[in-house]
Short mmCIF file of C-alpha atoms in Angstrom, two decimals:
data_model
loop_
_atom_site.label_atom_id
_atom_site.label_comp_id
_atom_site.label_asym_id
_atom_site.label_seq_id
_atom_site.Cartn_x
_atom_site.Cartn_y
_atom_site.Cartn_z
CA UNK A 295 -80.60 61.82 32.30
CA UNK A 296 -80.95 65.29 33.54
CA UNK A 297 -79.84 66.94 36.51
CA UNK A 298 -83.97 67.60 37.07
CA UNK A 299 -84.22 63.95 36.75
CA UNK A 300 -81.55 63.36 39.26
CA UNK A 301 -82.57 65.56 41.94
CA UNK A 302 -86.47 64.60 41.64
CA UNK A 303 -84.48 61.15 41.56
CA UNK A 304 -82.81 61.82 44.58
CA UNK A 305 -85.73 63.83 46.51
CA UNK A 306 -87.68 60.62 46.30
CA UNK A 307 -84.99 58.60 47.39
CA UNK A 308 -84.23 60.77 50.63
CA UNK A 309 -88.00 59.85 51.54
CA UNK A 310 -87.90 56.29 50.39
CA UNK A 311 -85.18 55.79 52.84
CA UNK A 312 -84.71 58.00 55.08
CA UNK A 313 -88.20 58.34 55.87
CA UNK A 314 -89.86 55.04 54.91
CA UNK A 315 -92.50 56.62 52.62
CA UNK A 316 -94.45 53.96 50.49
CA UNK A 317 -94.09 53.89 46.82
CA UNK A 318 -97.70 54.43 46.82
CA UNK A 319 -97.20 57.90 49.11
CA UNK A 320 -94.42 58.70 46.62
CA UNK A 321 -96.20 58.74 43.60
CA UNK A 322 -99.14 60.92 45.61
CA UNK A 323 -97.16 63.43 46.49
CA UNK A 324 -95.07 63.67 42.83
CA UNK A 325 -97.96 62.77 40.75
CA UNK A 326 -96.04 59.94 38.86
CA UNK A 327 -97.57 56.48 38.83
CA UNK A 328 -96.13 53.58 41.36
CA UNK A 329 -93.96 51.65 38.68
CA UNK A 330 -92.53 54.80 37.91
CA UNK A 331 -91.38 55.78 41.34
CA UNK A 332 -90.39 51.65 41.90
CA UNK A 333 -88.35 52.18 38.46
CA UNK A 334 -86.99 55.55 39.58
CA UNK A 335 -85.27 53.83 42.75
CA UNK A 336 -83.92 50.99 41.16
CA UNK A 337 -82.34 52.83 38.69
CA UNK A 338 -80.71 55.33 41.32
CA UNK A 339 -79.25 52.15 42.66
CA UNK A 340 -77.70 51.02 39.30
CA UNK A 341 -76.28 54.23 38.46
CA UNK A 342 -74.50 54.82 42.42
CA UNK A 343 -76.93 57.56 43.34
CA UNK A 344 -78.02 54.87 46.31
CA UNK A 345 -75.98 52.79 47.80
CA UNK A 346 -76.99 50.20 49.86
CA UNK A 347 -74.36 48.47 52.51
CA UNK A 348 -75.45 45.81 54.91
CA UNK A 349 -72.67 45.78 57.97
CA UNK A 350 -71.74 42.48 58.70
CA UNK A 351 -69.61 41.07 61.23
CA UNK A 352 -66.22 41.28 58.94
CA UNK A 353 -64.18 38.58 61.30
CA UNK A 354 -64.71 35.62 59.60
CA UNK A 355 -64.79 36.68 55.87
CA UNK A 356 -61.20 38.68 56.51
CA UNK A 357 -59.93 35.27 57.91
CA UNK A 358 -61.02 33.61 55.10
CA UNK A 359 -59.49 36.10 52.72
CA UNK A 360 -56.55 36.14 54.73
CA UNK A 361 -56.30 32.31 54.03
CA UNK A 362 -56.76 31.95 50.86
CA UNK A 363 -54.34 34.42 49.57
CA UNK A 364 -51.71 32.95 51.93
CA UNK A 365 -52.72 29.41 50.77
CA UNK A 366 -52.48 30.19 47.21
CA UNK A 367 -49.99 33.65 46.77
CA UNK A 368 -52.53 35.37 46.13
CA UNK A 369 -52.38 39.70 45.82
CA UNK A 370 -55.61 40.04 47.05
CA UNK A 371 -59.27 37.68 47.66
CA UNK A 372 -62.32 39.54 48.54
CA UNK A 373 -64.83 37.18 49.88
CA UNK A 374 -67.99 38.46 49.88
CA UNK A 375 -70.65 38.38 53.07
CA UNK A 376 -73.83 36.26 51.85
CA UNK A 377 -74.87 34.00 55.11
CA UNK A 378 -78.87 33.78 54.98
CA UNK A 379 -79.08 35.21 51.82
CA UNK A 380 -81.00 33.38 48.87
CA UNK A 381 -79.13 33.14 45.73
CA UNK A 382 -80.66 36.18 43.83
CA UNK A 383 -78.96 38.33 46.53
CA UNK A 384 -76.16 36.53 46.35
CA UNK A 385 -75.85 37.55 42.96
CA UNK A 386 -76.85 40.98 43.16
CA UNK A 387 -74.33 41.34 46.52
CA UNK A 388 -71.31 39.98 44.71
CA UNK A 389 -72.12 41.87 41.96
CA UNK A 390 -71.66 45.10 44.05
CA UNK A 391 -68.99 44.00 46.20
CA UNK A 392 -67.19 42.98 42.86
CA UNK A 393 -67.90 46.48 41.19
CA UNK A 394 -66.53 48.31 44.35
CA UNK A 395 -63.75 46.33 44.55
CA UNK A 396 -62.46 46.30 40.37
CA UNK A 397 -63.36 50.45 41.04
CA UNK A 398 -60.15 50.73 43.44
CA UNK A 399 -58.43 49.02 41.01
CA UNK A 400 -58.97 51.36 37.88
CA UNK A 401 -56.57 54.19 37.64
CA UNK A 402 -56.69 56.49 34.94
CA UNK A 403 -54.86 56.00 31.50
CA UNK A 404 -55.49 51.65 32.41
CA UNK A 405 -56.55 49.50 29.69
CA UNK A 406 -58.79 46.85 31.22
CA UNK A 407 -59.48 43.91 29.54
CA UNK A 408 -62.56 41.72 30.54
CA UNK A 409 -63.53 38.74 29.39
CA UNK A 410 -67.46 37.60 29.31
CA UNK A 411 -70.30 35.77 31.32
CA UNK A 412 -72.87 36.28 33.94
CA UNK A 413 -70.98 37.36 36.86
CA UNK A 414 -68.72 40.22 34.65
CA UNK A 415 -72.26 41.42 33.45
CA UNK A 416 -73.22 41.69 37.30
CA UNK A 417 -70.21 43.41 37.94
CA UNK A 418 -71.13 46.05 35.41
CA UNK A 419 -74.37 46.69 35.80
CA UNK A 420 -74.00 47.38 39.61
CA UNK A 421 -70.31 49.56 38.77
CA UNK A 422 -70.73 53.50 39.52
CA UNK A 423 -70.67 55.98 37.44
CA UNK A 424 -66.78 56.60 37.90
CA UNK A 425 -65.31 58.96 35.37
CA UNK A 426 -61.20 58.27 34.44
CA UNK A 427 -58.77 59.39 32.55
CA UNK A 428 -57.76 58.08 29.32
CA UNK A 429 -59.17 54.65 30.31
CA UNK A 430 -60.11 51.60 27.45
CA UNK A 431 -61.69 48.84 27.91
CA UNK A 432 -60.77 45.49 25.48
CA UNK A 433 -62.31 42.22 25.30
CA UNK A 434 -60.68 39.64 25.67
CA UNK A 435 -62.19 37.12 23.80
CA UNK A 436 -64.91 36.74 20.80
CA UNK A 437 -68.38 36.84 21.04
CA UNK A 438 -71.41 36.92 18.74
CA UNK A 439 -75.15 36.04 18.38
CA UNK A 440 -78.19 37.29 19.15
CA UNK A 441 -79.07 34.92 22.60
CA UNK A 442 -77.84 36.84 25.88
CA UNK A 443 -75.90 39.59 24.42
CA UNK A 444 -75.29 41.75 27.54
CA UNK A 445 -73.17 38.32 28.88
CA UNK A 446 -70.77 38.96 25.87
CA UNK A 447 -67.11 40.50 25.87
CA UNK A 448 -67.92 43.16 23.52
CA UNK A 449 -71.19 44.13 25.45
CA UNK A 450 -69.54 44.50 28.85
CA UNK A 451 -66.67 46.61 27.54
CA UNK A 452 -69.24 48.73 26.11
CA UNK A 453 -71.56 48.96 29.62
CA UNK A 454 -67.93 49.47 31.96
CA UNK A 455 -66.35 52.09 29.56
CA UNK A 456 -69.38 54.07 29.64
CA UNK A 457 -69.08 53.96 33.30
CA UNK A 458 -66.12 55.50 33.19
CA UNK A 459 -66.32 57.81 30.67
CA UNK A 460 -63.67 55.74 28.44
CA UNK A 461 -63.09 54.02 25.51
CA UNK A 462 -63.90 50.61 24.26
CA UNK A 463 -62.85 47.94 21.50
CA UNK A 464 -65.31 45.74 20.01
CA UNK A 465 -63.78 42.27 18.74
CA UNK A 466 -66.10 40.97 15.86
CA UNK A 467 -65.85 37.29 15.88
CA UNK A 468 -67.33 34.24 17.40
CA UNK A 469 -65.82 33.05 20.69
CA UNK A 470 -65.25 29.62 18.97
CA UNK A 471 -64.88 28.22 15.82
CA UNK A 472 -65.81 25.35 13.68
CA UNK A 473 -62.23 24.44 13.00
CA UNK A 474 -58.63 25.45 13.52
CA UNK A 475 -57.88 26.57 9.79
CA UNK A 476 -61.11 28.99 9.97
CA UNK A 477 -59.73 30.34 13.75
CA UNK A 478 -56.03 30.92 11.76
CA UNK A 479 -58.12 32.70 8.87
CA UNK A 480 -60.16 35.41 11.14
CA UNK A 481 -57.55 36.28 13.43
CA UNK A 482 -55.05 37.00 10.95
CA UNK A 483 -58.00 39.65 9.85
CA UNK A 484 -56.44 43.40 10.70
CA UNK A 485 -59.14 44.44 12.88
CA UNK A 486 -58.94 41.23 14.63
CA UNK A 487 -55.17 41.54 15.25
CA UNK A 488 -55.52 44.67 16.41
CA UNK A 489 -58.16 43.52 19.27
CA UNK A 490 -56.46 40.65 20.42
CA UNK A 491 -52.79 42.66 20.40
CA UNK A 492 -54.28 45.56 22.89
CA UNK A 493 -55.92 42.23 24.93
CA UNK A 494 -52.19 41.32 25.42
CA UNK A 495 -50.93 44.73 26.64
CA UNK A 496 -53.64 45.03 29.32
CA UNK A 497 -52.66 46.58 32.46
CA UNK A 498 -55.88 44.66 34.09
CA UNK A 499 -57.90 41.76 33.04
CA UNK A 500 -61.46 40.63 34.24
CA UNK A 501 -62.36 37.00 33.91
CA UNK A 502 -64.88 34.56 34.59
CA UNK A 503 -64.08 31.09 35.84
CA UNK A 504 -66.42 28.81 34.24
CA UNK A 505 -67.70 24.92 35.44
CA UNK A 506 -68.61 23.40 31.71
CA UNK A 507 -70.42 21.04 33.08
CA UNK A 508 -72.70 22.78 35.50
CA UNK A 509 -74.73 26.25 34.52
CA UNK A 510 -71.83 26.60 31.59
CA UNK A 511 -72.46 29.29 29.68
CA UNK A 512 -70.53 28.05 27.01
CA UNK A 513 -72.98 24.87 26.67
CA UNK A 514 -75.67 27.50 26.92
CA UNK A 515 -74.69 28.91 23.82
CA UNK A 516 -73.96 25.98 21.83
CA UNK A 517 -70.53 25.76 22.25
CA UNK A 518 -70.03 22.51 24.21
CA UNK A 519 -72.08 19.37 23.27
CA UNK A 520 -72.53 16.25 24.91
CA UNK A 521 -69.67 14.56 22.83
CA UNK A 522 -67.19 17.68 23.36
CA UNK A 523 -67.89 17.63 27.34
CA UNK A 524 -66.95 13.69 27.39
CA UNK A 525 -63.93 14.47 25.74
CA UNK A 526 -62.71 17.01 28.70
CA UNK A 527 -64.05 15.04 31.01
CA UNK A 528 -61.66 12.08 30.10
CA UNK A 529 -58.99 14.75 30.00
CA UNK A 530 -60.08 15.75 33.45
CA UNK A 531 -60.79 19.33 32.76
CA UNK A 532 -62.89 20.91 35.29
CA UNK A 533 -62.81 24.97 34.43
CA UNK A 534 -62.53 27.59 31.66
CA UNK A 535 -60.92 30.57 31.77
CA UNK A 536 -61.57 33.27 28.15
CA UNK A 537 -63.12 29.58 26.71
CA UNK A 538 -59.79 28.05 27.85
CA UNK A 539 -60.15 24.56 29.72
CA UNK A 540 -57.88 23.89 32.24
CA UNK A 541 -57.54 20.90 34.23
CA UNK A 542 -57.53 20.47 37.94
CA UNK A 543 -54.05 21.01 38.43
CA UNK A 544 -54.56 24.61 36.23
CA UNK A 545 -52.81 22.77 33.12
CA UNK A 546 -54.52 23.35 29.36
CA UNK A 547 -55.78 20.05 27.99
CA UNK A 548 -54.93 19.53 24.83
CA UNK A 549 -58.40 19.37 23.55
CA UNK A 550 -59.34 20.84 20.06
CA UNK A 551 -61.87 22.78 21.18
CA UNK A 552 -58.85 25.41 22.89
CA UNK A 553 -57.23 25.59 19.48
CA UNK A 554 -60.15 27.16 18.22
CA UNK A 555 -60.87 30.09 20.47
CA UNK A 556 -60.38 33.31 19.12
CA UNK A 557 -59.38 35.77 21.97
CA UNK A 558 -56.08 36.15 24.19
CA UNK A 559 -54.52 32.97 25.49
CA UNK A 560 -53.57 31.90 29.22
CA UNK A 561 -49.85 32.70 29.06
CA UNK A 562 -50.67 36.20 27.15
CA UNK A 563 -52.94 37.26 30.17
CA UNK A 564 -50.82 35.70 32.64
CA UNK A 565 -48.52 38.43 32.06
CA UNK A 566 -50.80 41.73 32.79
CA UNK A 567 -50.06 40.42 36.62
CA UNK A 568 -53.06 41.20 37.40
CA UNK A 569 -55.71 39.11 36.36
CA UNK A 570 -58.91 39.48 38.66
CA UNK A 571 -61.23 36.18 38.54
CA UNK A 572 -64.67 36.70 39.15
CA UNK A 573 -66.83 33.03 40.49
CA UNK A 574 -69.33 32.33 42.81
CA UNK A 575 -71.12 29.48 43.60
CA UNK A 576 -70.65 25.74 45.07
CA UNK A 577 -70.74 24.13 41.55
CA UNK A 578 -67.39 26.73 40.76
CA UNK A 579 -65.35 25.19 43.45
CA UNK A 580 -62.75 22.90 41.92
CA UNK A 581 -62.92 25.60 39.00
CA UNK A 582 -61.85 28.10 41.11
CA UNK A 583 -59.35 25.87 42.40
CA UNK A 584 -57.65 24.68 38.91
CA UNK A 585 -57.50 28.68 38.41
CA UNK A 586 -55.40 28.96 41.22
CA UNK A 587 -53.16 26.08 41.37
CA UNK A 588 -52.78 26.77 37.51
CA UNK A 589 -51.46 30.69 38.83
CA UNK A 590 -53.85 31.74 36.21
CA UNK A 591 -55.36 34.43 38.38
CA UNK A 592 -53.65 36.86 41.34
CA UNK A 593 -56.93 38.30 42.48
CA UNK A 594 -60.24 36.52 43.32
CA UNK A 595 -63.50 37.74 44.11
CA UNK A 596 -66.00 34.95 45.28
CA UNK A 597 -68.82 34.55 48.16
CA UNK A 598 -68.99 33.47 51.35
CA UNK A 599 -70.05 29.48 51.18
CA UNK A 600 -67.65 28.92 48.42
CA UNK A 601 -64.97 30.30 50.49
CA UNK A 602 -65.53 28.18 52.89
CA UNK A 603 -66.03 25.32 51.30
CA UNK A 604 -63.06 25.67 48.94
CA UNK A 605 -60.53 25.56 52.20
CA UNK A 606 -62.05 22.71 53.63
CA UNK A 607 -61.89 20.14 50.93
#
């Protein structure tokens, strides 16, 4: 984008705003059409040239942080303000608080590893432009196909190192394999190694926490059948973490499935120290839960309701 772009970008977003023009003034008075002065401000909000902050009263959320971390020795929980809010909002508003929040964290020369679903791809698409030093970006775990490919690993590396002007590695293998001797085959491939060996030096890591049984996006993609997801359940796994599953007490199962996963194990991430887990939702609840009993994650990002409702049960 140019910097005419940005500052017709910006003049129409002073007015928009500041001024309460109509879209249909706007595109009078600049002689562009309506969807292109509608498309013109949502993109100023995806790349940080708006930012839009809703003050809420900040009591009961920082209470609720406060809690959680204590409850679970935590480094830090960001709970994220979403009372009367319907649940694309919710979305969209952890998305931002998320991307604000992993921003503070970056410091130049990092290498950030993230892992891969829909909340790391809201995180990214609502992260500012932010340019570091010397930053990479590494996925943490395989990911290929055609279906959803902004939700994968490699993707979102890609989107966030753009962001900040960095570097990124792209891991070239499915998430899961057919069997254990074909996982032992492709990630004893050089390329592969290499990936999954930066993965493990990661100063930061990005994760999802995943429900299989409820909006999973493994299952989405084929990963998890009906005969796989009866075989957890009877092992009482309720969460995945990098397409690990975990019981409720934050223990692997010892399920085949976790034997075929190419991408950095538990223990391996466990030691950047900082692991950031990224979940919203009610159905996430005892997944976020087996994350943190399991000491799996030291920093959580989640919304409001589930908050709450996590520390009452």
């Amino acid at each position: 984008m140019s910097s005419e772009d940005v500052r017709l970008m910006v003049k129409i977003c002073k007015l928009y705003y500041y001024e309460s023009w109509t879209q249909e003034k706007l595109a009078e008075k600049f002689g562009i059409s309506r969807p292109i002065i509608s498309k013109m401000i949502q993109k100023a909000r995806e790349i940080g040239v708006v930012e839009i902050i809703v003050h809420d009263d900040p009591q009961q959320t920082s209470e609720l942080e406060k809690e959680i971390e204590l409850t679970y020795n935590l480094k830090q929980v960001l709970v994220v303000p979403t009372r009367d809010l319907n649940k694309e909002l919710v979305t969209s508003a952890v998305g931002k608080a998320a991307a604000l929040f992993v921003q503070k964290l970056i410091k130049n020369g990092d290498r950030v590893g993230v892992s891969w679903g829909n909340t790391l791809y809201h995180m990214v698409r609502e992260f500012p432009l932010d340019k570091k030093d010397n930053v990479k970006i590494v996925p943490l775990i395989g990911g290929m196909g055609n279906e959803r490919t902004e939700v994968h690993s490699n993707h979102i590396a890609y989107e966030l190192s753009k962001k900040l002007g960095g570097k990124s590695e792209s891991l070239y293998a499915p998430s899961v394999v057919e069997t254990e001797q074909l996982r032992d085959q492709i990630a004893t491939l050089p390329n592969i190694v290499h990936v999954l060996e930066e993965g493990e030096r990661v100063d930061l890591a990005l994760v999802g926490i995943g429900n299989p049984y409820s909006m999973s996006t493994m299952e989405r993609y084929g990963y998890l059948n009906e005969t796989v997801l009866g075989e957890l359940r009877d092992l009482d796994a309720v969460a995945d973490i990098n397409s690990r599953f975990i019981n409720r007490d934050g223990q692997i199962v010892a399920h085949p499935i976790n034997r075929r996963v190419i991408g950095v194990g538990l223990e391996q991430l466990r030691q950047a120290g900082n692991v950031v887990g990224l979940a919203f939702g009610l159905h996430k609840i005892e997944s976020i839960r087996a994350a943190l009993r399991g000491g799996h994650i030291q920093m959580l990002v989640t919304d409001e309701a589930t908050a709450q409702k996590m520390m009452e049960g």
